[in-house]
Amino acid sequence: MEVTARAPGKIILAGEHAVVHGYTAVASSIDLYTVFSIRLRSEDDDTVKLKLNDIGLDFSWSVRRIKEVLSHLGSPFSSTPTSCSLETIKSLATLVDEQSFPETKIGLASGVYAFLWLYTSILGFKPATVTVSSELPVGAGLGSSAAYCVSLSAALLALSDSVKLDVSQKGWSTFNESEAELVNKWAFEGEKIIHGKPSGVDNSVSTFGNVIKFKSGVMTRVNSNMPLRMLITNTKVGRDTKALVANVSARKSRHPDAMCSVLNAIEAISDEWSTIIQSHAVDDLYLSANEEKLGELMEMNQGLLLSIGVSHASIENVLQTSMKYKLASKLTGAGGGGCVLTLLPTHISGEVIGKLVEELGSFGFQSFTAGIGGKGVQISFDHSS
Ligand SMILES: Nc1ncnc2c1ncn2[C@@H]1O[C@H](COP(=O)(O)OP(=O)(O)O)[C@@H](O)[C@H]1O
Ligand SMILES: C[C@@](O)(CCOP(=O)(O)O)CC(=O)O
Ligand SMILES: [Mg+2]
């Protein structure tokens, strides 16, 4: 039997970075998925194979070697989500180094550590072939790391004794609330390995889907009543969430009062976002007034993100280009490159959007739209082999 789990990426509508420091963010899932498939191998086949299709890397460890390197942990099984210690990360790095990880892709190694931690903690030392592929750009602000950790945790838990799923179901099925909570907690432990200090907003929205408000580890569902359309532009400038989050923390310790004011202002923007999208548009006039307000909030949020040091020349380029078409934009995710959101109000014509996309394309950027606010993590079972 093969288990497949898929988890969506996300856009942060307001409040990235501030949310790491306990201030509110509003985020939504998007209909681009990361998919993990796990096929258990027979017990006498001593290998765990990992195929990372998007980054073109394959790994193969013998179960015996994994056991040997992690022997200090005793039994790896844990029914409750557990953090990976620094000592264990070092051991996991040994396992990865032994497979001669290419120097040029070393920034991706933490995803493999997260895999090994979640795998051994949830499933123990079972031989298997594991494959991942994603529709999300990796490291571009659309929450690929969270979608990776959520879909991996979901597939592993589906094979463990911790959750009891109906494996005879056909097609995609969802987890119940407490199972989803367990998936979310394990995924957060994986995000910690990749990000250092994640807020938890990305793994929560990837697990539960839809639109959420998130503050100090607590998620609230937001009933969006607005038809939101965003153009997502990938500047293709690479960046690393862990480094950007650490830079903001360093700026906060250098200028605590100024940063506190900025982060409070971001929180006010997030709160207003959630109020506006929950309101029912009584007519077109009301809708376009609300769209205008959201555009202004995006401009203000972007200005504050610039002030905390996470914008980038490529992001500013997207902002200026979209401004020519009187459209508001902001970065999404950690910034420093990656993706930018441009609000597409209902009145905007397809022709104008086409022109904007073409102009952005002339800089080498790639623009696309995605469905906003769909389902969270899902699972499916294939009995054909
Ligand atoms: N499909 C994938 N295959 C391999 N690694 C992945 C994949 N998706 C995410 N990752 C891991 O997540 C990291 C990117 O996470 P991050 O810097 O938080 O950016 P984002 O979450 O915005 O895409 C990568 O360096 C890699 O370790
Ligand atoms: C910057 C931050 O708010 C969002 C990071 O999102 P991403 O990894 O860039 O998709 C960090 C966090 O909330 O954990
Ligand atoms: Mg991430």
CSV table of C-alpha atoms and ligand atoms in Angstrom, one decimal:
chain,number,residue,atom,x,y,z
A,1,MET,CA,0.0,0.0,0.0
A,2,GLU,CA,1.1,3.5,-0.8
A,3,VAL,CA,0.1,6.5,1.3
A,4,THR,CA,0.0,9.9,-0.3
A,5,ALA,CA,-0.5,13.2,1.6
A,6,ARG,CA,-0.8,16.6,0.1
A,7,ALA,CA,-0.6,20.0,1.9
A,8,PRO,CA,-1.2,23.5,0.4
A,9,GLY,CA,1.1,26.4,0.3
A,10,LYS,CA,0.0,29.8,1.6
A,11,ILE,CA,0.1,33.5,1.2
A,12,ILE,CA,0.4,35.9,4.2
A,13,LEU,CA,-2.1,38.7,3.6
A,14,ALA,CA,-0.7,40.7,6.5
A,15,GLY,CA,1.6,40.3,9.4
A,16,GLU,CA,4.6,38.2,8.4
A,17,HIS,CA,7.6,38.6,10.7
A,18,ALA,CA,5.5,40.5,13.3
A,19,VAL,CA,3.8,37.1,13.9
A,20,VAL,CA,7.2,35.6,15.0
A,21,HIS,CA,7.2,38.2,17.8
A,22,GLY,CA,3.7,37.5,19.1
A,23,TYR,CA,1.7,40.0,16.9
A,24,THR,CA,-1.2,39.0,14.7
A,25,ALA,CA,-1.0,37.8,11.1
A,26,VAL,CA,-3.7,36.8,8.6
A,27,ALA,CA,-2.9,34.0,6.1
A,28,SER,CA,-4.7,32.0,3.5
A,29,SER,CA,-4.0,28.6,1.9
A,30,ILE,CA,-3.5,28.5,-1.9
A,31,ASP,CA,-4.3,25.7,-4.2
A,32,LEU,CA,-0.7,24.7,-4.9
A,33,TYR,CA,0.4,21.6,-3.1
A,34,THR,CA,3.4,19.6,-1.9
A,35,VAL,CA,2.8,15.9,-2.2
A,36,PHE,CA,4.6,13.2,-0.1
A,37,SER,CA,4.2,9.5,-1.0
A,38,ILE,CA,5.4,6.7,1.2
A,39,ARG,CA,5.6,3.0,0.3
A,40,LEU,CA,6.8,0.7,3.0
A,41,ARG,CA,9.4,-1.9,1.9
A,42,SER,CA,9.6,-5.4,3.2
A,43,GLU,CA,11.3,-5.7,6.7
A,44,ASP,CA,14.3,-7.6,5.3
A,45,ASP,CA,15.0,-4.8,2.8
A,46,ASP,CA,17.2,-2.6,5.0
A,47,THR,CA,16.8,0.8,3.2
A,48,VAL,CA,15.0,4.1,3.6
A,49,LYS,CA,15.0,5.9,0.2
A,50,LEU,CA,14.2,9.6,-0.1
A,51,LYS,CA,13.6,11.1,-3.5
A,52,LEU,CA,13.4,14.9,-3.6
A,53,ASN,CA,12.1,15.5,-7.1
A,54,ASP,CA,12.0,19.3,-7.1
A,55,ILE,CA,15.6,19.7,-6.2
A,56,GLY,CA,16.9,16.7,-8.0
A,57,LEU,CA,18.4,14.8,-5.0
A,58,ASP,CA,18.0,11.2,-4.0
A,59,PHE,CA,19.2,9.6,-0.7
A,60,SER,CA,19.4,6.0,0.4
A,61,TRP,CA,20.3,5.1,4.0
A,62,SER,CA,20.5,1.7,5.5
A,63,VAL,CA,18.2,1.3,8.5
A,64,ARG,CA,21.1,-0.2,10.4
A,65,ARG,CA,23.2,3.0,9.8
A,66,ILE,CA,20.3,5.3,10.9
A,67,LYS,CA,19.9,3.2,14.1
A,68,GLU,CA,23.7,3.4,14.7
A,69,VAL,CA,23.9,7.2,14.3
A,70,LEU,CA,20.8,7.8,16.4
A,71,SER,CA,21.6,5.2,19.1
A,72,HIS,CA,21.9,8.0,21.8
A,73,LEU,CA,18.1,8.6,21.4
A,74,GLY,CA,17.2,5.1,22.6
A,75,SER,CA,13.7,4.3,21.2
A,76,PRO,CA,12.9,6.9,18.6
A,77,PHE,CA,9.1,6.4,18.8
A,78,SER,CA,7.3,9.3,20.3
A,79,SER,CA,3.5,9.6,20.6
A,80,THR,CA,3.8,13.3,21.3
A,81,PRO,CA,5.5,15.8,19.1
A,82,THR,CA,9.1,16.3,20.3
A,83,SER,CA,11.7,18.9,19.4
A,84,CYS,CA,15.0,17.8,17.8
A,85,SER,CA,17.9,18.7,20.0
A,86,LEU,CA,21.1,20.4,18.6
A,87,GLU,CA,23.0,17.2,19.4
A,88,THR,CA,20.6,15.2,17.3
A,89,ILE,CA,20.7,17.7,14.4
A,90,LYS,CA,24.5,17.1,14.4
A,91,SER,CA,23.9,13.3,14.1
A,92,LEU,CA,21.4,13.8,11.3
A,93,ALA,CA,24.0,16.0,9.5
A,94,THR,CA,26.4,13.1,9.7
A,95,LEU,CA,23.8,10.9,7.9
A,96,VAL,CA,23.3,13.6,5.2
A,97,ASP,CA,27.1,14.3,4.8
A,98,GLU,CA,27.7,10.6,4.2
A,99,GLN,CA,25.6,10.8,1.1
A,100,SER,CA,27.8,13.6,-0.2
A,101,PHE,CA,25.3,16.4,-0.3
A,102,PRO,CA,26.3,18.8,-3.2
A,103,GLU,CA,27.9,22.0,-1.8
A,104,THR,CA,25.8,24.2,-4.1
A,105,LYS,CA,22.6,22.9,-2.6
A,106,ILE,CA,23.7,22.9,1.0
A,107,GLY,CA,21.0,25.5,2.0
A,108,LEU,CA,18.5,22.7,1.3
A,109,ALA,CA,20.0,20.2,3.8
A,110,SER,CA,17.8,21.3,6.7
A,111,GLY,CA,14.8,19.9,4.9
A,112,VAL,CA,16.5,16.5,4.8
A,113,TYR,CA,17.3,16.8,8.6
A,114,ALA,CA,13.6,17.6,9.1
A,115,PHE,CA,12.7,14.5,7.1
A,116,LEU,CA,14.9,12.2,9.1
A,117,TRP,CA,13.7,13.6,12.4
A,118,LEU,CA,10.0,13.3,11.6
A,119,TYR,CA,10.5,9.9,9.9
A,120,THR,CA,12.3,8.2,12.8
A,121,SER,CA,10.2,9.9,15.5
A,122,ILE,CA,6.9,8.9,14.0
A,123,LEU,CA,7.6,5.6,12.1
A,124,GLY,CA,10.8,4.4,13.8
A,125,PHE,CA,13.2,2.3,11.7
A,126,LYS,CA,10.9,0.9,9.0
A,127,PRO,CA,12.3,0.5,5.5
A,128,ALA,CA,10.4,2.6,2.9
A,129,THR,CA,10.6,4.5,-0.3
A,130,VAL,CA,9.6,8.1,0.1
A,131,THR,CA,9.0,10.6,-2.7
A,132,VAL,CA,8.2,14.3,-2.6
A,133,SER,CA,7.2,16.7,-5.3
A,134,SER,CA,5.7,20.2,-5.2
A,135,GLU,CA,3.8,22.7,-7.3
A,136,LEU,CA,5.2,25.4,-5.0
A,137,PRO,CA,8.5,27.2,-5.7
A,138,VAL,CA,10.9,26.2,-3.0
A,139,GLY,CA,12.2,29.1,-0.8
A,140,ALA,CA,10.0,31.8,-2.4
A,141,GLY,CA,7.7,32.9,0.5
A,142,LEU,CA,4.8,30.6,-0.4
A,143,GLY,CA,5.3,28.3,2.6
A,144,SER,CA,7.0,25.4,0.8
A,145,SER,CA,8.8,24.4,4.0
A,146,ALA,CA,5.5,24.2,5.9
A,147,ALA,CA,3.7,22.3,3.1
A,148,TYR,CA,6.7,19.9,3.1
A,149,CYS,CA,6.5,19.3,6.9
A,150,VAL,CA,2.7,19.1,7.0
A,151,SER,CA,2.4,16.6,4.1
A,152,LEU,CA,5.3,14.5,5.4
A,153,SER,CA,3.9,14.4,9.0
A,154,ALA,CA,0.4,13.5,7.6
A,155,ALA,CA,1.7,10.6,5.5
A,156,LEU,CA,3.9,9.3,8.4
A,157,LEU,CA,1.1,9.5,10.9
A,158,ALA,CA,-1.3,7.8,8.5
A,159,LEU,CA,1.1,4.8,8.6
A,160,SER,CA,1.6,4.9,12.4
A,161,ASP,CA,-0.5,3.7,15.3
A,162,SER,CA,-1.2,7.3,16.4
A,163,VAL,CA,-4.1,7.9,14.1
A,164,LYS,CA,-6.8,5.5,12.9
A,165,LEU,CA,-7.9,6.3,9.4
A,166,ASP,CA,-10.3,4.4,7.1
A,167,VAL,CA,-7.7,3.1,4.6
A,168,SER,CA,-10.5,1.7,2.3
A,169,GLN,CA,-11.6,5.3,1.4
A,170,LYS,CA,-11.1,6.2,-2.2
A,171,GLY,CA,-9.6,9.6,-3.3
A,172,TRP,CA,-8.6,12.4,-1.0
A,173,SER,CA,-9.9,12.4,2.6
A,174,THR,CA,-9.3,14.7,5.5
A,175,PHE,CA,-8.2,14.2,9.1
A,176,ASN,CA,-10.5,14.8,12.0
A,177,GLU,CA,-9.8,17.9,14.2
A,178,SER,CA,-7.6,16.1,16.8
A,179,GLU,CA,-5.6,14.2,14.1
A,180,ALA,CA,-5.1,17.4,12.2
A,181,GLU,CA,-3.8,19.0,15.4
A,182,LEU,CA,-1.3,16.2,15.8
A,183,VAL,CA,-0.2,16.6,12.2
A,184,ASN,CA,0.2,20.3,12.8
A,185,LYS,CA,2.3,19.9,15.9
A,186,TRP,CA,4.7,17.4,14.3
A,187,ALA,CA,5.0,19.7,11.3
A,188,PHE,CA,5.9,22.6,13.6
A,189,GLU,CA,8.8,20.5,14.9
A,190,GLY,CA,9.9,20.1,11.3
A,191,GLU,CA,9.6,23.8,10.6
A,192,LYS,CA,11.7,24.5,13.7
A,193,ILE,CA,14.6,22.5,12.1
A,194,ILE,CA,14.2,24.4,8.8
A,195,HIS,CA,13.4,27.9,10.1
A,196,GLY,CA,15.0,28.2,13.6
A,197,LYS,CA,12.1,30.2,15.1
A,198,PRO,CA,8.9,29.8,13.2
A,199,SER,CA,5.7,31.4,14.4
A,200,GLY,CA,3.6,28.4,13.5
A,201,VAL,CA,1.3,30.4,11.1
A,202,ASP,CA,2.5,28.6,8.0
A,203,ASN,CA,2.1,25.0,9.2
A,204,SER,CA,-1.3,25.9,10.8
A,205,VAL,CA,-2.7,27.3,7.5
A,206,SER,CA,-1.3,24.5,5.5
A,207,THR,CA,-2.9,21.9,7.9
A,208,PHE,CA,-6.3,23.6,8.3
A,209,GLY,CA,-6.6,25.5,5.0
A,210,ASN,CA,-8.9,28.5,4.4
A,211,VAL,CA,-8.1,31.9,5.9
A,212,ILE,CA,-6.7,32.1,9.5
A,213,LYS,CA,-5.7,34.7,12.0
A,214,PHE,CA,-2.7,33.7,14.1
A,215,LYS,CA,-1.2,35.3,17.2
A,216,SER,CA,1.1,33.9,19.9
A,217,GLY,CA,0.6,30.3,18.7
A,218,VAL,CA,-3.2,30.5,18.7
A,219,MET,CA,-5.1,30.1,15.4
A,220,THR,CA,-8.6,31.6,14.8
A,221,ARG,CA,-10.5,30.7,11.7
A,222,VAL,CA,-11.6,33.7,9.6
A,223,ASN,CA,-14.8,33.4,7.5
A,224,SER,CA,-13.8,35.4,4.4
A,225,ASN,CA,-16.8,36.8,2.6
A,226,MET,CA,-14.8,38.7,0.0
A,227,PRO,CA,-13.9,37.3,-3.4
A,228,LEU,CA,-10.1,37.8,-3.1
A,229,ARG,CA,-7.9,37.8,-6.2
A,230,MET,CA,-4.1,38.2,-6.0
A,231,LEU,CA,-1.5,38.1,-8.7
A,232,ILE,CA,1.5,36.3,-7.3
A,233,THR,CA,4.8,37.4,-8.8
A,234,ASN,CA,7.9,35.3,-8.1
A,235,THR,CA,11.0,37.5,-8.4
A,236,LYS,CA,13.0,34.3,-8.5
A,237,VAL,CA,15.5,36.0,-6.1
A,238,GLY,CA,16.5,33.3,-3.7
A,239,ARG,CA,16.3,33.9,0.0
A,240,ASP,CA,16.3,32.0,3.2
A,241,THR,CA,13.5,32.4,5.8
A,242,LYS,CA,15.8,31.4,8.7
A,243,ALA,CA,18.3,34.2,7.9
A,244,LEU,CA,15.6,36.9,7.4
A,245,VAL,CA,13.8,36.0,10.6
A,246,ALA,CA,17.2,36.1,12.5
A,247,ASN,CA,18.0,39.6,10.9
A,248,VAL,CA,14.6,41.0,12.1
A,249,SER,CA,15.2,39.7,15.6
A,250,ALA,CA,18.7,41.3,15.6
A,251,ARG,CA,17.2,44.6,14.5
A,252,LYS,CA,14.5,44.3,17.2
A,253,SER,CA,17.2,43.9,19.9
A,254,ARG,CA,19.1,46.9,18.6
A,255,HIS,CA,16.0,49.2,18.4
A,256,PRO,CA,13.4,47.7,20.8
A,257,ASP,CA,11.1,50.7,21.1
A,258,ALA,CA,11.0,51.6,17.4
A,259,MET,CA,10.5,48.0,16.4
A,260,CYS,CA,7.8,47.6,18.9
A,261,SER,CA,5.9,50.5,17.4
A,262,VAL,CA,6.4,49.1,13.9
A,263,LEU,CA,5.2,45.6,14.9
A,264,ASN,CA,2.1,47.1,16.7
A,265,ALA,CA,1.3,49.0,13.5
A,266,ILE,CA,1.5,45.7,11.5
A,267,GLU,CA,-0.8,44.1,14.0
A,268,ALA,CA,-3.4,46.9,13.5
A,269,ILE,CA,-3.2,46.2,9.8
A,270,SER,CA,-3.8,42.5,10.3
A,271,ASP,CA,-6.8,43.2,12.5
A,272,GLU,CA,-8.3,45.5,9.9
A,273,TRP,CA,-7.7,42.9,7.2
A,274,SER,CA,-9.6,40.3,9.0
A,275,THR,CA,-12.5,42.7,9.8
A,276,ILE,CA,-12.8,43.8,6.2
A,277,ILE,CA,-12.7,40.3,4.6
A,278,GLN,CA,-15.3,39.0,7.1
A,279,SER,CA,-17.8,41.8,6.3
A,280,HIS,CA,-20.6,41.1,3.7
A,281,ALA,CA,-20.6,43.3,0.7
A,282,VAL,CA,-24.0,44.8,0.4
A,283,ASP,CA,-23.4,46.1,-3.2
A,284,ASP,CA,-20.6,46.7,-5.7
A,285,LEU,CA,-19.9,50.1,-4.3
A,286,TYR,CA,-19.3,48.6,-0.9
A,287,LEU,CA,-17.1,45.9,-2.4
A,288,SER,CA,-14.9,48.3,-4.3
A,289,ALA,CA,-14.5,50.6,-1.2
A,290,ASN,CA,-13.3,47.5,0.7
A,291,GLU,CA,-11.0,46.5,-2.0
A,292,GLU,CA,-9.5,50.0,-1.9
A,293,LYS,CA,-9.0,49.8,1.8
A,294,LEU,CA,-7.2,46.4,1.5
A,295,GLY,CA,-5.0,47.9,-1.2
A,296,GLU,CA,-4.0,50.7,1.2
A,297,LEU,CA,-3.4,48.3,4.0
A,298,MET,CA,-1.1,46.3,1.7
A,299,GLU,CA,0.9,49.5,0.8
A,300,MET,CA,1.2,50.3,4.5
A,301,ASN,CA,2.2,46.8,5.5
A,302,GLN,CA,4.8,46.8,2.7
A,303,GLY,CA,6.2,50.2,3.9
A,304,LEU,CA,6.6,48.7,7.4
A,305,LEU,CA,8.2,45.5,6.1
A,306,LEU,CA,10.7,47.8,4.3
A,307,SER,CA,11.4,49.5,7.6
A,308,ILE,CA,12.3,46.2,9.3
A,309,GLY,CA,14.7,45.4,6.5
A,310,VAL,CA,13.1,42.6,4.6
A,311,SER,CA,12.3,44.2,1.2
A,312,HIS,CA,14.6,43.9,-1.8
A,313,ALA,CA,15.3,45.7,-5.0
A,314,SER,CA,13.4,43.0,-7.0
A,315,ILE,CA,10.4,43.5,-4.7
A,316,GLU,CA,10.5,47.3,-5.1
A,317,ASN,CA,10.6,46.7,-8.8
A,318,VAL,CA,7.3,44.7,-8.7
A,319,LEU,CA,5.8,47.4,-6.5
A,320,GLN,CA,6.7,50.2,-8.9
A,321,THR,CA,5.5,48.3,-11.9
A,322,SER,CA,2.2,47.4,-10.4
A,323,MET,CA,1.8,51.0,-9.2
A,324,LYS,CA,1.9,52.2,-12.8
A,325,TYR,CA,-1.4,50.2,-13.2
A,326,LYS,CA,-2.7,51.8,-9.9
A,327,LEU,CA,-2.5,48.4,-8.2
A,328,ALA,CA,-1.2,47.8,-4.6
A,329,SER,CA,1.3,45.2,-3.7
A,330,LYS,CA,3.2,43.8,-0.8
A,331,LEU,CA,5.8,41.0,-0.3
A,332,THR,CA,4.5,37.8,1.1
A,333,GLY,CA,6.4,35.4,3.4
A,334,ALA,CA,9.9,36.2,4.6
A,335,GLY,CA,10.8,38.7,1.9
A,336,GLY,CA,14.3,39.5,0.7
A,337,GLY,CA,13.2,38.4,-2.8
A,338,GLY,CA,10.7,35.6,-3.3
A,339,CYS,CA,7.1,36.4,-4.0
A,340,VAL,CA,5.0,39.6,-4.1
A,341,LEU,CA,1.2,39.8,-4.0
A,342,THR,CA,-0.7,42.3,-6.1
A,343,LEU,CA,-4.4,42.8,-5.2
A,344,LEU,CA,-6.6,42.4,-8.3
A,345,PRO,CA,-9.8,44.3,-7.6
A,346,THR,CA,-13.0,43.0,-9.2
A,347,HIS,CA,-13.2,45.9,-11.7
A,348,ILE,CA,-9.8,45.3,-13.2
A,349,SER,CA,-9.9,44.0,-16.8
A,350,GLY,CA,-8.1,40.9,-18.0
A,351,GLU,CA,-6.3,43.1,-20.6
A,352,VAL,CA,-4.7,45.3,-17.9
A,353,ILE,CA,-3.7,42.2,-15.9
A,354,GLY,CA,-2.2,40.8,-19.1
A,355,LYS,CA,-0.1,43.9,-19.7
A,356,LEU,CA,1.1,43.9,-16.1
A,357,VAL,CA,2.1,40.3,-16.3
A,358,GLU,CA,4.0,40.9,-19.6
A,359,GLU,CA,5.8,43.9,-18.1
A,360,LEU,CA,6.8,41.9,-15.0
A,361,GLY,CA,7.9,39.1,-17.2
A,362,SER,CA,10.3,41.5,-19.0
A,363,PHE,CA,12.3,41.7,-15.8
A,364,GLY,CA,12.5,37.9,-15.6
A,365,PHE,CA,9.7,37.7,-13.0
A,366,GLN,CA,7.0,35.0,-13.2
A,367,SER,CA,3.4,36.0,-12.4
A,368,PHE,CA,0.5,33.7,-11.8
A,369,THR,CA,-2.8,33.5,-9.9
A,370,ALA,CA,-3.8,30.7,-7.5
A,371,GLY,CA,-7.1,29.8,-5.8
A,372,ILE,CA,-7.2,31.4,-2.4
A,373,GLY,CA,-8.6,29.7,0.7
A,374,GLY,CA,-9.0,26.0,-0.2
A,375,LYS,CA,-8.8,22.8,1.9
A,376,GLY,CA,-5.8,22.0,4.2
A,377,VAL,CA,-3.9,18.7,4.4
A,378,GLN,CA,-5.5,15.6,2.8
A,379,ILE,CA,-4.6,11.9,2.5
A,380,SER,CA,-5.2,9.1,0.1
A,381,PHE,CA,-4.4,5.4,0.1
A,382,ASP,CA,-3.5,3.4,-3.0
A,383,HIS,CA,-3.9,-0.4,-2.7
A,384,SER,CA,-3.0,-1.2,-6.3
A,385,SER,CA,0.5,-2.5,-5.4
B,1,LIG,N1,9.7,20.2,-2.3
B,1,LIG,C1,10.7,20.3,-1.5
B,1,LIG,N2,11.8,19.5,-1.6
B,1,LIG,C2,12.9,19.6,-0.8
B,1,LIG,N3,13.0,20.5,0.2
B,1,LIG,C3,12.0,21.3,0.4
B,1,LIG,C4,10.8,21.3,-0.5
B,1,LIG,N4,10.0,22.3,0.0
B,1,LIG,C5,10.6,22.9,1.0
B,1,LIG,N5,11.8,22.4,1.2
B,1,LIG,C6,12.7,22.8,2.3
B,1,LIG,O1,12.2,24.1,2.8
B,1,LIG,C7,13.3,25.1,2.6
B,1,LIG,C8,12.6,26.4,2.1
B,1,LIG,O2,11.9,26.9,3.1
B,1,LIG,P1,11.8,28.5,3.4
B,1,LIG,O3,13.2,29.1,3.4
B,1,LIG,O4,11.1,28.6,4.7
B,1,LIG,O5,11.0,29.0,2.2
B,1,LIG,P2,9.4,28.9,1.8
B,1,LIG,O6,8.8,28.1,3.0
B,1,LIG,O7,8.9,30.2,1.7
B,1,LIG,O8,9.4,28.1,0.5
B,1,LIG,C9,14.2,24.5,1.6
B,1,LIG,O9,15.5,25.0,1.8
B,1,LIG,C10,14.1,23.0,1.9
B,1,LIG,O10,14.9,22.6,3.0
B,2,LIG,C1,8.5,35.5,8.1
B,2,LIG,C2,7.5,34.5,8.6
B,2,LIG,O1,6.4,35.3,9.2
B,2,LIG,C3,6.8,33.7,7.4
B,2,LIG,C4,7.8,33.0,6.6
B,2,LIG,O2,7.2,32.4,5.4
B,2,LIG,P1,8.0,31.7,4.3
B,2,LIG,O3,8.8,30.6,4.9
B,2,LIG,O4,8.9,32.7,3.7
B,2,LIG,O5,7.0,31.1,3.3
B,2,LIG,C5,8.1,33.5,9.5
B,2,LIG,C6,7.1,32.8,10.4
B,2,LIG,O6,6.0,33.2,10.7
B,2,LIG,O7,7.5,31.7,10.9
B,3,MG,MG,9.0,28.5,5.0
